[in-house]
Amino acid sequence: MPRVSIIGTGYVGLCTGLMLAENGHNVTLVDIDPQKVKNVQSGTAPFHEPGLDDALKTQRSTGRLTATTDTQTAIQNTTHTFLCVGTPQDEDGAADLTAIEKAARDVGKALQGIEREHTLITKSTVPPGTTRTLIQPAARNAANDAEGDHLHIAMNPEFLREGSAIEDARNPDKIVIGSDDPETIPRVEILYQNHDAPIVRTDASTAEMIKYANNAFLATKITFANEMANLAETVGADWEDIAQAIGLDHRINPNFFRAGVGFGGSCFPKDVQAIAHLAREHERRSRLLDAVLEANHAQPIRAVDLLEEETGPLEGKRIALLGLSFKPDTDDVRNTRAAPIYDELTQRGAKVTAHDPQAAKNFQDLRPDARIVDTVDEALQGAHGVIVQAAWTAYTKLEPTFFTTHMEDAIVVDGRRALDAEALKQAGITYRAIGQGRRLDA
Ligand code: UDX
């Protein structure tokens, strides 16, 4: 029976560990941060993610999931190790591989002289070639097993989304397993025997490239939607209907086609930059991905422009900003579009009052001067306009009268096209959204 250790207890490590424990495997989560280990041991989610607390408590009570700071013992007591450490971005957009290289070395060191089979699996997102040229030699050299007699190496990317991470880990669309040694693939496959998702078996670099290409495609699809939506709005056409019609073409599909203030989060911006950087390094500059990044950078400003078209000059105006996380159902503010929107509003002289159901503290760390209030009432009170940046249910379920009673001027810019436009219009609210060419108040 395989026993699994997981290095790194962030989103990917924690959700992978839970999914494997749910599938009956014994899992040890390893982290250098004692607080994260304490969180897991006490069954408390270290960050906001729907279902995480319950899933943690359940798996703790089965005895199959545990956590430690002791890397060496964890590795020695297990048969498989997943590397789930962060691969942040360095100044020029490349992936910083320092942490993952160290983790690979730590795994090798723990296995030095141990003549038992062990499979080391990269799950972190790493540039193509990293498992083969960096992780494999780092681990095998440290283990004194240069030929890989005992230490087998694979790459198994993760596609889970924040906000639905547990469900995505339980029900992936696909399982990608890459190894340069075909005999290693079944050693990883055994961990997924309770899943019925299709398995793509390939080499390590291709598995790494699949993850980047997957994210780059989705980021490009969203950016295409944004570009078309901006144009639709200008010519008096409506992106919702256009997206629906295009999505009916089975070659395209309607998912991830929502126009808005652009993509944020811990993956899309970082991964597109990393792959664009990799392309430049290989003298194969990706004009497409460079353009995606440029367009995504400009997109949040469109929401501020729409607002100012309705409010007039923003200087001195009171503006509410609802939704500070990069998307609803998470407290993650990494690359959130709320930051450029907040900056643009303040730069144009608006007095901004912000709100978020979960991410207030994290956003306050990003923008210490921001005025963030505890309730939506307070955020809207006396406002001359509001921008909804993340479509939390707390905002989408608001009655139209809530806006009219609290706001000085009922002007709503829906950055995610998530509110009930017709109902708002009926209540006499000025409603604008990216890609909405038909003026509802006309
Ligand atoms: C993403 C990938 O979806 C996931 O497969 C990968 O493993 C990690 O990165 P995540 O960043 O958690 O997941 O969230 P996702 O739901 O993909 O949204 C990313 C950004 O795109 C958000 O800012 C979201 O608001 C935006 N988005 C998404 C759109 O603007 N339009 C859409 O249609 C979908």
Coordinates of C-alpha atoms and ligand atoms in Angstrom, one line a residue:
M1 CA 0.0 0.0 0.0
P2 CA 1.5 3.3 -1.0
R3 CA 2.2 5.9 1.7
V4 CA 2.4 9.5 0.6
S5 CA 4.3 12.6 1.9
I6 CA 3.6 16.0 0.5
I7 CA 6.1 18.8 0.7
G8 CA 4.3 22.2 0.9
T9 CA 0.9 22.7 2.5
G10 CA -0.5 25.5 0.3
Y11 CA -3.6 25.1 -1.9
V12 CA -2.2 22.4 -4.1
G13 CA -0.5 20.4 -1.3
L14 CA -3.4 20.5 1.1
C15 CA -6.1 19.7 -1.5
T16 CA -4.0 16.9 -3.0
G17 CA -3.4 15.4 0.4
L18 CA -7.1 15.5 1.3
M19 CA -8.1 13.9 -2.0
L20 CA -5.5 11.1 -1.5
A21 CA -6.6 10.5 2.1
E22 CA -10.2 10.4 1.0
N23 CA -9.1 7.7 -1.5
G24 CA -7.8 5.6 1.4
H25 CA -4.1 6.5 1.3
N26 CA -2.0 7.5 4.4
V27 CA -0.8 11.0 3.8
T28 CA 1.8 13.1 5.7
L29 CA 1.8 16.8 4.9
V30 CA 5.2 18.5 5.4
D31 CA 5.7 22.2 5.9
I32 CA 8.5 24.4 7.3
D33 CA 5.8 26.7 8.8
P34 CA 4.8 25.2 12.2
Q35 CA 1.6 27.3 12.1
K36 CA 0.4 25.5 9.0
V37 CA 1.2 22.1 10.5
K38 CA -0.7 23.1 13.7
N39 CA -3.7 24.1 11.5
V40 CA -3.8 20.7 9.8
Q41 CA -3.4 18.8 13.1
S42 CA -6.2 20.8 14.6
G43 CA -8.4 20.4 11.5
T44 CA -8.6 24.1 10.8
A45 CA -8.2 25.4 7.3
P46 CA -5.2 27.8 7.1
F47 CA -7.0 29.9 4.4
H48 CA -10.6 30.4 3.2
E49 CA -11.7 27.7 0.9
P50 CA -15.3 26.3 0.7
G51 CA -15.5 22.8 2.2
L52 CA -11.9 22.7 3.4
D53 CA -12.5 22.8 7.1
D54 CA -15.0 19.9 7.0
A55 CA -12.8 17.8 4.7
L56 CA -9.8 18.4 7.0
K57 CA -11.7 17.5 10.1
T58 CA -13.1 14.3 8.5
Q59 CA -9.7 13.1 7.3
R60 CA -8.0 13.9 10.6
S61 CA -10.6 11.8 12.3
T62 CA -9.9 8.8 10.0
G63 CA -6.3 9.0 11.1
R64 CA -5.1 8.9 7.5
L65 CA -4.0 12.5 7.3
T66 CA -1.3 14.0 9.5
A67 CA 1.2 16.9 9.3
T68 CA 4.8 17.6 10.5
T69 CA 7.7 19.9 10.1
D70 CA 10.1 16.9 10.1
T71 CA 10.8 16.3 6.4
Q72 CA 13.3 13.5 6.9
T73 CA 11.1 11.2 8.9
A74 CA 8.1 11.9 6.7
I75 CA 10.0 10.9 3.6
Q76 CA 11.6 7.9 5.1
N77 CA 8.2 6.6 6.2
T78 CA 6.6 6.9 2.8
T79 CA 6.8 5.5 -0.7
H80 CA 5.8 8.5 -2.7
T81 CA 6.6 12.2 -2.2
F82 CA 4.8 15.1 -4.0
L83 CA 6.6 18.4 -4.4
C84 CA 4.0 21.1 -3.9
V85 CA 6.1 24.1 -2.9
G86 CA 5.6 27.5 -4.5
T87 CA 7.3 28.6 -7.7
P88 CA 6.9 32.3 -7.4
Q89 CA 7.9 34.8 -10.1
D90 CA 11.2 36.6 -10.0
E91 CA 11.7 40.2 -11.2
D92 CA 11.9 39.3 -14.9
G93 CA 8.8 37.1 -14.9
A94 CA 10.7 33.8 -14.8
A95 CA 9.7 31.1 -12.3
D96 CA 11.9 31.1 -9.1
L97 CA 12.9 27.5 -8.6
T98 CA 15.0 27.9 -5.5
A99 CA 12.4 26.4 -3.1
I100 CA 11.6 23.4 -5.3
E101 CA 15.3 22.6 -5.9
K102 CA 15.9 22.6 -2.2
A103 CA 12.8 20.4 -1.5
A104 CA 14.1 17.9 -4.1
R105 CA 17.5 17.9 -2.4
D106 CA 15.9 17.4 1.0
V107 CA 14.0 14.4 -0.4
G108 CA 17.2 12.9 -1.8
K109 CA 19.1 13.5 1.5
A110 CA 16.4 11.8 3.5
L111 CA 16.7 8.7 1.2
Q112 CA 20.5 8.5 1.2
G113 CA 21.6 4.9 1.5
I114 CA 18.1 3.6 1.8
E115 CA 17.6 0.8 -0.8
R116 CA 13.9 1.0 -1.0
E117 CA 11.8 2.2 -3.9
H118 CA 10.6 5.8 -3.7
T119 CA 8.8 7.9 -6.2
L120 CA 9.3 11.7 -6.3
I121 CA 6.5 13.5 -8.1
T122 CA 6.6 17.2 -9.1
K123 CA 3.2 18.8 -8.7
S124 CA 4.2 22.4 -8.5
T125 CA 3.9 24.3 -11.8
V126 CA 7.5 24.4 -13.2
P127 CA 8.9 25.4 -16.7
P128 CA 9.3 22.5 -19.1
G129 CA 12.6 20.8 -18.5
T130 CA 12.7 21.5 -14.8
T131 CA 11.9 17.9 -13.6
R132 CA 14.5 16.4 -16.0
T133 CA 17.3 18.9 -15.6
L134 CA 16.9 20.3 -12.1
I135 CA 14.7 18.2 -9.8
Q136 CA 15.9 14.8 -10.9
P137 CA 19.7 15.5 -10.6
A138 CA 19.1 17.4 -7.3
A139 CA 17.2 14.6 -5.7
R140 CA 19.2 11.7 -7.1
N141 CA 22.6 13.2 -6.4
A142 CA 21.6 13.9 -2.8
A143 CA 20.4 10.3 -2.5
N144 CA 23.7 9.0 -4.0
D145 CA 21.5 7.3 -6.6
A146 CA 22.7 8.9 -9.8
E147 CA 21.2 6.2 -12.0
G148 CA 17.8 6.2 -10.3
D149 CA 18.0 2.6 -9.1
H150 CA 15.7 3.4 -6.2
L151 CA 14.5 6.9 -6.7
H152 CA 12.0 7.3 -9.5
I153 CA 10.9 10.7 -10.9
A154 CA 7.6 11.8 -12.3
M155 CA 5.7 15.0 -13.1
N156 CA 1.9 15.2 -12.3
P157 CA 0.5 18.8 -12.8
E158 CA -2.5 20.1 -10.9
F159 CA -5.4 22.0 -12.4
L160 CA -7.5 22.8 -9.4
R161 CA -9.2 26.3 -9.1
E162 CA -9.3 28.3 -5.9
G163 CA -12.9 28.5 -4.6
S164 CA -13.7 25.0 -5.9
A165 CA -10.3 23.4 -5.0
I166 CA -11.6 20.4 -3.1
E167 CA -14.2 19.5 -5.7
D168 CA -11.6 20.0 -8.5
A169 CA -9.1 17.8 -6.7
R170 CA -11.8 15.1 -6.2
N171 CA -13.1 15.3 -9.8
P172 CA -10.4 16.3 -12.2
D173 CA -11.1 16.5 -15.9
K174 CA -7.9 14.6 -16.6
I175 CA -4.9 13.2 -14.8
V176 CA -1.6 13.9 -16.5
I177 CA 1.4 11.7 -15.6
G178 CA 4.8 12.4 -17.1
S179 CA 8.0 10.5 -16.7
D180 CA 11.0 9.9 -18.8
D181 CA 11.0 6.3 -17.5
P182 CA 7.8 4.6 -18.7
E183 CA 8.0 2.1 -15.7
T184 CA 7.5 5.0 -13.3
I185 CA 4.1 6.0 -14.7
P186 CA 2.2 3.0 -13.1
R187 CA 3.9 3.9 -9.7
V188 CA 2.0 7.2 -9.9
E189 CA -1.1 5.8 -11.5
I190 CA -1.7 3.6 -8.5
L191 CA -2.5 6.7 -6.4
Y192 CA -5.4 7.6 -8.7
Q193 CA -7.0 4.2 -9.0
N194 CA -10.3 5.4 -7.5
H195 CA -10.7 8.1 -10.2
D196 CA -12.3 7.6 -13.5
A197 CA -10.8 10.7 -15.2
P198 CA -8.9 10.0 -18.4
I199 CA -5.1 9.6 -17.8
V200 CA -2.6 11.2 -20.2
R201 CA 0.7 9.3 -20.0
T202 CA 3.7 11.2 -21.4
D203 CA 7.2 12.4 -20.6
A204 CA 8.1 14.8 -17.9
S205 CA 8.7 17.9 -20.0
T206 CA 5.5 17.4 -21.9
A207 CA 3.5 17.1 -18.7
E208 CA 5.1 20.4 -17.5
M209 CA 4.2 22.1 -20.8
I210 CA 0.6 20.8 -20.6
K211 CA 0.1 22.7 -17.4
Y212 CA 1.5 26.0 -18.9
A213 CA -0.3 25.6 -22.2
N214 CA -3.6 24.8 -20.4
N215 CA -3.4 28.0 -18.3
A216 CA -2.1 30.1 -21.2
F217 CA -5.0 28.9 -23.4
L218 CA -7.6 29.8 -20.7
A219 CA -6.0 33.2 -20.0
T220 CA -6.0 33.9 -23.8
K221 CA -9.6 32.8 -24.1
I222 CA -10.6 35.2 -21.3
T223 CA -8.6 38.0 -22.9
F224 CA -10.2 37.3 -26.2
A225 CA -13.6 37.6 -24.5
N226 CA -12.5 40.9 -22.9
E227 CA -11.2 42.4 -26.2
M228 CA -14.4 41.4 -28.1
A229 CA -16.6 42.6 -25.2
N230 CA -14.8 46.0 -25.2
L231 CA -15.4 46.3 -28.9
A232 CA -19.0 45.1 -28.7
E233 CA -19.8 47.7 -26.1
T234 CA -18.3 50.4 -28.3
V235 CA -20.4 49.4 -31.4
G236 CA -23.6 48.8 -29.4
A237 CA -23.5 45.0 -29.4
D238 CA -23.8 42.7 -26.4
W239 CA -21.0 40.3 -25.4
E240 CA -23.4 38.0 -23.4
D241 CA -25.3 37.1 -26.5
I242 CA -22.2 36.9 -28.6
A243 CA -20.4 34.6 -26.1
Q244 CA -23.5 32.4 -25.9
A245 CA -23.8 32.0 -29.6
I246 CA -20.0 31.4 -30.1
G247 CA -20.0 29.0 -27.2
L248 CA -22.7 26.9 -29.0
D249 CA -20.0 26.0 -31.6
H250 CA -18.8 22.7 -30.1
R251 CA -15.3 23.5 -31.3
I252 CA -15.2 26.5 -28.9
N253 CA -17.5 25.7 -25.8
P254 CA -19.0 28.4 -23.6
N255 CA -16.8 28.0 -20.4
F256 CA -14.2 30.6 -19.3
F257 CA -15.7 33.1 -21.7
R258 CA -16.9 35.7 -19.3
A259 CA -15.7 39.2 -20.0
G260 CA -14.8 41.4 -17.1
V261 CA -12.0 43.3 -15.4
G262 CA -9.4 40.7 -16.4
F263 CA -7.9 37.6 -14.9
G264 CA -6.0 37.6 -11.6
G265 CA -5.0 35.0 -9.0
S266 CA -1.9 33.0 -8.2
C267 CA -1.7 31.1 -11.5
F268 CA -2.8 32.7 -14.8
P269 CA -0.8 36.0 -14.5
K270 CA 2.3 34.2 -13.2
D271 CA 2.2 31.2 -15.6
V272 CA 1.6 33.3 -18.7
Q273 CA 4.5 35.5 -17.7
A274 CA 6.7 32.5 -17.1
I275 CA 5.9 30.8 -20.4
A276 CA 6.3 34.2 -22.2
H277 CA 9.7 34.5 -20.5
L278 CA 10.7 30.9 -21.4
A279 CA 9.8 31.7 -25.1
R280 CA 12.0 34.7 -25.1
E281 CA 14.9 32.7 -23.5
H282 CA 14.6 30.3 -26.4
E283 CA 14.4 33.2 -28.9
R284 CA 10.8 32.3 -29.7
R285 CA 9.1 35.4 -28.4
S286 CA 5.4 34.7 -28.1
R287 CA 3.7 37.8 -29.5
L288 CA 0.3 36.3 -28.6
L289 CA 1.1 35.8 -24.9
D290 CA 2.9 39.2 -24.6
A291 CA -0.3 40.8 -26.0
V292 CA -2.5 38.8 -23.5
L293 CA -0.5 40.2 -20.6
E294 CA -0.6 43.7 -22.0
A295 CA -4.4 43.6 -22.6
N296 CA -5.0 42.1 -19.2
H297 CA -3.0 44.9 -17.6
A298 CA -5.2 47.5 -19.2
Q299 CA -8.6 45.8 -18.7
P300 CA -9.4 46.8 -15.0
I301 CA -9.1 50.5 -16.0
R302 CA -12.1 49.9 -18.4
A303 CA -14.3 49.6 -15.3
V304 CA -13.1 52.9 -14.0
D305 CA -13.7 54.6 -17.4
L306 CA -17.3 53.2 -17.5
L307 CA -17.9 54.6 -14.0
E308 CA -16.5 58.0 -14.8
E309 CA -18.7 58.1 -18.0
E310 CA -21.7 58.1 -15.6
T311 CA -20.4 59.9 -12.5
G312 CA -18.5 62.7 -14.3
P313 CA -15.0 63.5 -13.0
L314 CA -14.1 61.3 -10.1
E315 CA -12.3 64.0 -8.2
G316 CA -13.9 64.2 -4.7
K317 CA -16.5 61.5 -5.5
R318 CA -17.3 58.8 -3.0
I319 CA -16.9 55.4 -4.6
A320 CA -17.6 52.0 -3.3
L321 CA -15.4 49.0 -4.4
L322 CA -17.0 45.7 -3.7
G323 CA -14.9 42.5 -3.9
L324 CA -11.2 42.6 -3.1
S325 CA -10.2 39.0 -3.6
F326 CA -9.2 37.9 -7.2
K327 CA -12.5 36.0 -7.5
P328 CA -15.3 35.1 -5.1
D329 CA -15.1 32.3 -2.5
T330 CA -11.4 32.9 -1.7
D331 CA -9.5 35.3 0.5
D332 CA -6.6 35.3 -1.9
V333 CA -5.6 38.7 -3.2
R334 CA -2.7 37.7 -5.4
N335 CA -2.8 39.7 -8.6
T336 CA -6.4 40.8 -7.7
R337 CA -7.9 43.3 -10.2
A338 CA -9.1 45.2 -7.2
A339 CA -5.6 46.6 -6.7
P340 CA -5.3 48.4 -10.1
I341 CA -8.9 49.5 -9.8
Y342 CA -8.3 50.9 -6.4
D343 CA -5.1 52.7 -7.5
E344 CA -6.8 54.2 -10.6
L345 CA -9.8 55.4 -8.6
T346 CA -7.6 57.1 -6.0
Q347 CA -5.3 58.5 -8.6
R348 CA -8.3 60.1 -10.3
G349 CA -9.2 61.7 -6.9
A350 CA -12.1 59.4 -5.8
K351 CA -12.6 58.7 -2.1
V352 CA -12.8 54.9 -2.1
T353 CA -14.6 52.7 0.5
A354 CA -13.9 49.0 0.0
H355 CA -15.5 45.8 1.2
D356 CA -14.9 42.1 0.9
P357 CA -16.6 39.2 2.8
Q358 CA -13.2 37.4 3.4
A359 CA -10.3 39.2 1.9
A360 CA -10.3 42.5 3.8
K361 CA -7.3 41.8 5.9
N362 CA -5.2 40.5 3.0
F363 CA -6.1 43.5 0.8
Q364 CA -5.3 45.8 3.7
D365 CA -1.8 44.3 3.7
L366 CA -1.5 45.1 0.0
R367 CA -2.9 48.7 0.3
P368 CA -2.4 49.8 3.9
D369 CA -4.1 53.2 3.2
A370 CA -7.3 51.7 1.8
R371 CA -10.5 52.4 3.8
I372 CA -12.1 48.9 4.2
V373 CA -15.4 48.6 6.1
D374 CA -17.1 45.6 7.7
T375 CA -20.5 45.8 5.9
V376 CA -21.8 46.4 2.5
D377 CA -24.2 49.0 4.0
E378 CA -21.2 51.1 5.2
A379 CA -19.4 50.7 1.8
L380 CA -22.4 51.9 -0.2
Q381 CA -23.6 54.6 2.2
G382 CA -23.5 58.0 0.5
A383 CA -21.6 56.6 -2.5
H384 CA -21.7 58.3 -5.9
G385 CA -21.0 55.0 -7.7
V386 CA -19.9 51.5 -7.1
I387 CA -17.7 49.0 -8.9
V388 CA -18.3 45.3 -8.2
Q389 CA -14.9 43.6 -8.8
A390 CA -15.5 40.1 -7.5
A391 CA -19.0 38.4 -7.8
W392 CA -19.5 37.3 -4.2
T393 CA -23.0 36.1 -3.6
A394 CA -23.2 38.7 -0.9
Y395 CA -23.3 41.3 -3.7
T396 CA -25.1 39.4 -6.5
K397 CA -28.1 38.7 -4.2
L398 CA -28.5 42.3 -3.1
E399 CA -32.0 43.7 -3.7
P400 CA -31.9 46.7 -6.1
T401 CA -33.5 48.8 -3.4
F402 CA -30.4 48.2 -1.3
F403 CA -28.4 50.3 -3.8
T404 CA -31.0 53.0 -4.1
T405 CA -31.5 53.4 -0.4
H406 CA -27.9 53.6 0.6
M407 CA -26.2 55.4 -2.4
E408 CA -26.2 59.1 -3.1
D409 CA -26.2 58.3 -6.8
A410 CA -27.3 54.8 -7.8
I411 CA -24.6 54.1 -10.4
V412 CA -23.5 50.5 -10.6
V413 CA -20.5 49.2 -12.7
D414 CA -20.6 45.4 -12.8
G415 CA -17.0 44.3 -13.4
R416 CA -18.1 40.7 -13.7
R417 CA -21.5 40.9 -15.3
A418 CA -23.0 39.0 -12.4
L419 CA -25.8 41.3 -11.1
D420 CA -29.4 41.2 -12.4
A421 CA -29.2 44.1 -14.9
E422 CA -32.9 44.1 -15.7
A423 CA -33.9 44.2 -12.0
L424 CA -31.5 47.1 -11.3
K425 CA -32.8 49.0 -14.3
Q426 CA -36.4 48.5 -13.1
A427 CA -35.4 50.1 -9.9
G428 CA -34.0 53.2 -11.7
I429 CA -30.3 52.3 -11.2
T430 CA -27.8 53.2 -13.9
Y431 CA -26.1 49.9 -14.7
R432 CA -23.0 49.6 -16.8
A433 CA -21.0 46.4 -17.5
I434 CA -18.0 45.5 -19.7
G435 CA -19.4 44.2 -23.0
Q436 CA -22.9 45.5 -22.5
G437 CA -23.4 47.5 -25.6
R438 CA -27.2 48.0 -25.2
R439 CA -27.6 50.9 -22.8
L440 CA -30.3 49.6 -20.4
D441 CA -31.3 53.1 -19.4
A442 CA -31.8 54.2 -23.0
Ligands
UDX1 C1 -6.5 28.7 -12.4 C2 -6.9 27.5 -13.3 O1 -8.3 27.6 -13.7 C3 -6.5 26.2 -12.7 O2 -6.8 25.1 -13.6 C4 -5.1 26.2 -12.3 O3 -4.6 25.0 -11.8 C5 -4.8 27.4 -11.4 O4 -5.2 28.6 -12.0 P1 -7.7 29.9 -10.3 O5 -6.6 30.9 -10.5 O6 -7.9 29.4 -9.0 O7 -7.4 28.6 -11.3 O8 -9.1 30.6 -10.8 P2 -9.9 30.6 -12.1 O9 -11.3 30.2 -11.8 O10 -9.3 29.9 -13.2 O11 -9.9 32.2 -12.4 C6 -8.7 32.9 -12.7 C7 -9.1 34.4 -13.1 O12 -9.8 34.4 -14.3 C8 -10.0 35.0 -12.1 O13 -9.6 36.4 -11.8 C9 -11.4 35.0 -12.7 O14 -12.2 36.1 -12.3 C10 -11.0 35.2 -14.2 N1 -12.0 34.7 -15.1 C11 -12.3 33.4 -15.1 C12 -12.6 35.5 -16.1 O15 -12.3 36.7 -16.1 N2 -13.5 35.0 -16.9 C13 -13.8 33.7 -17.0 O16 -14.7 33.3 -17.8 C14 -13.2 32.9 -16.0

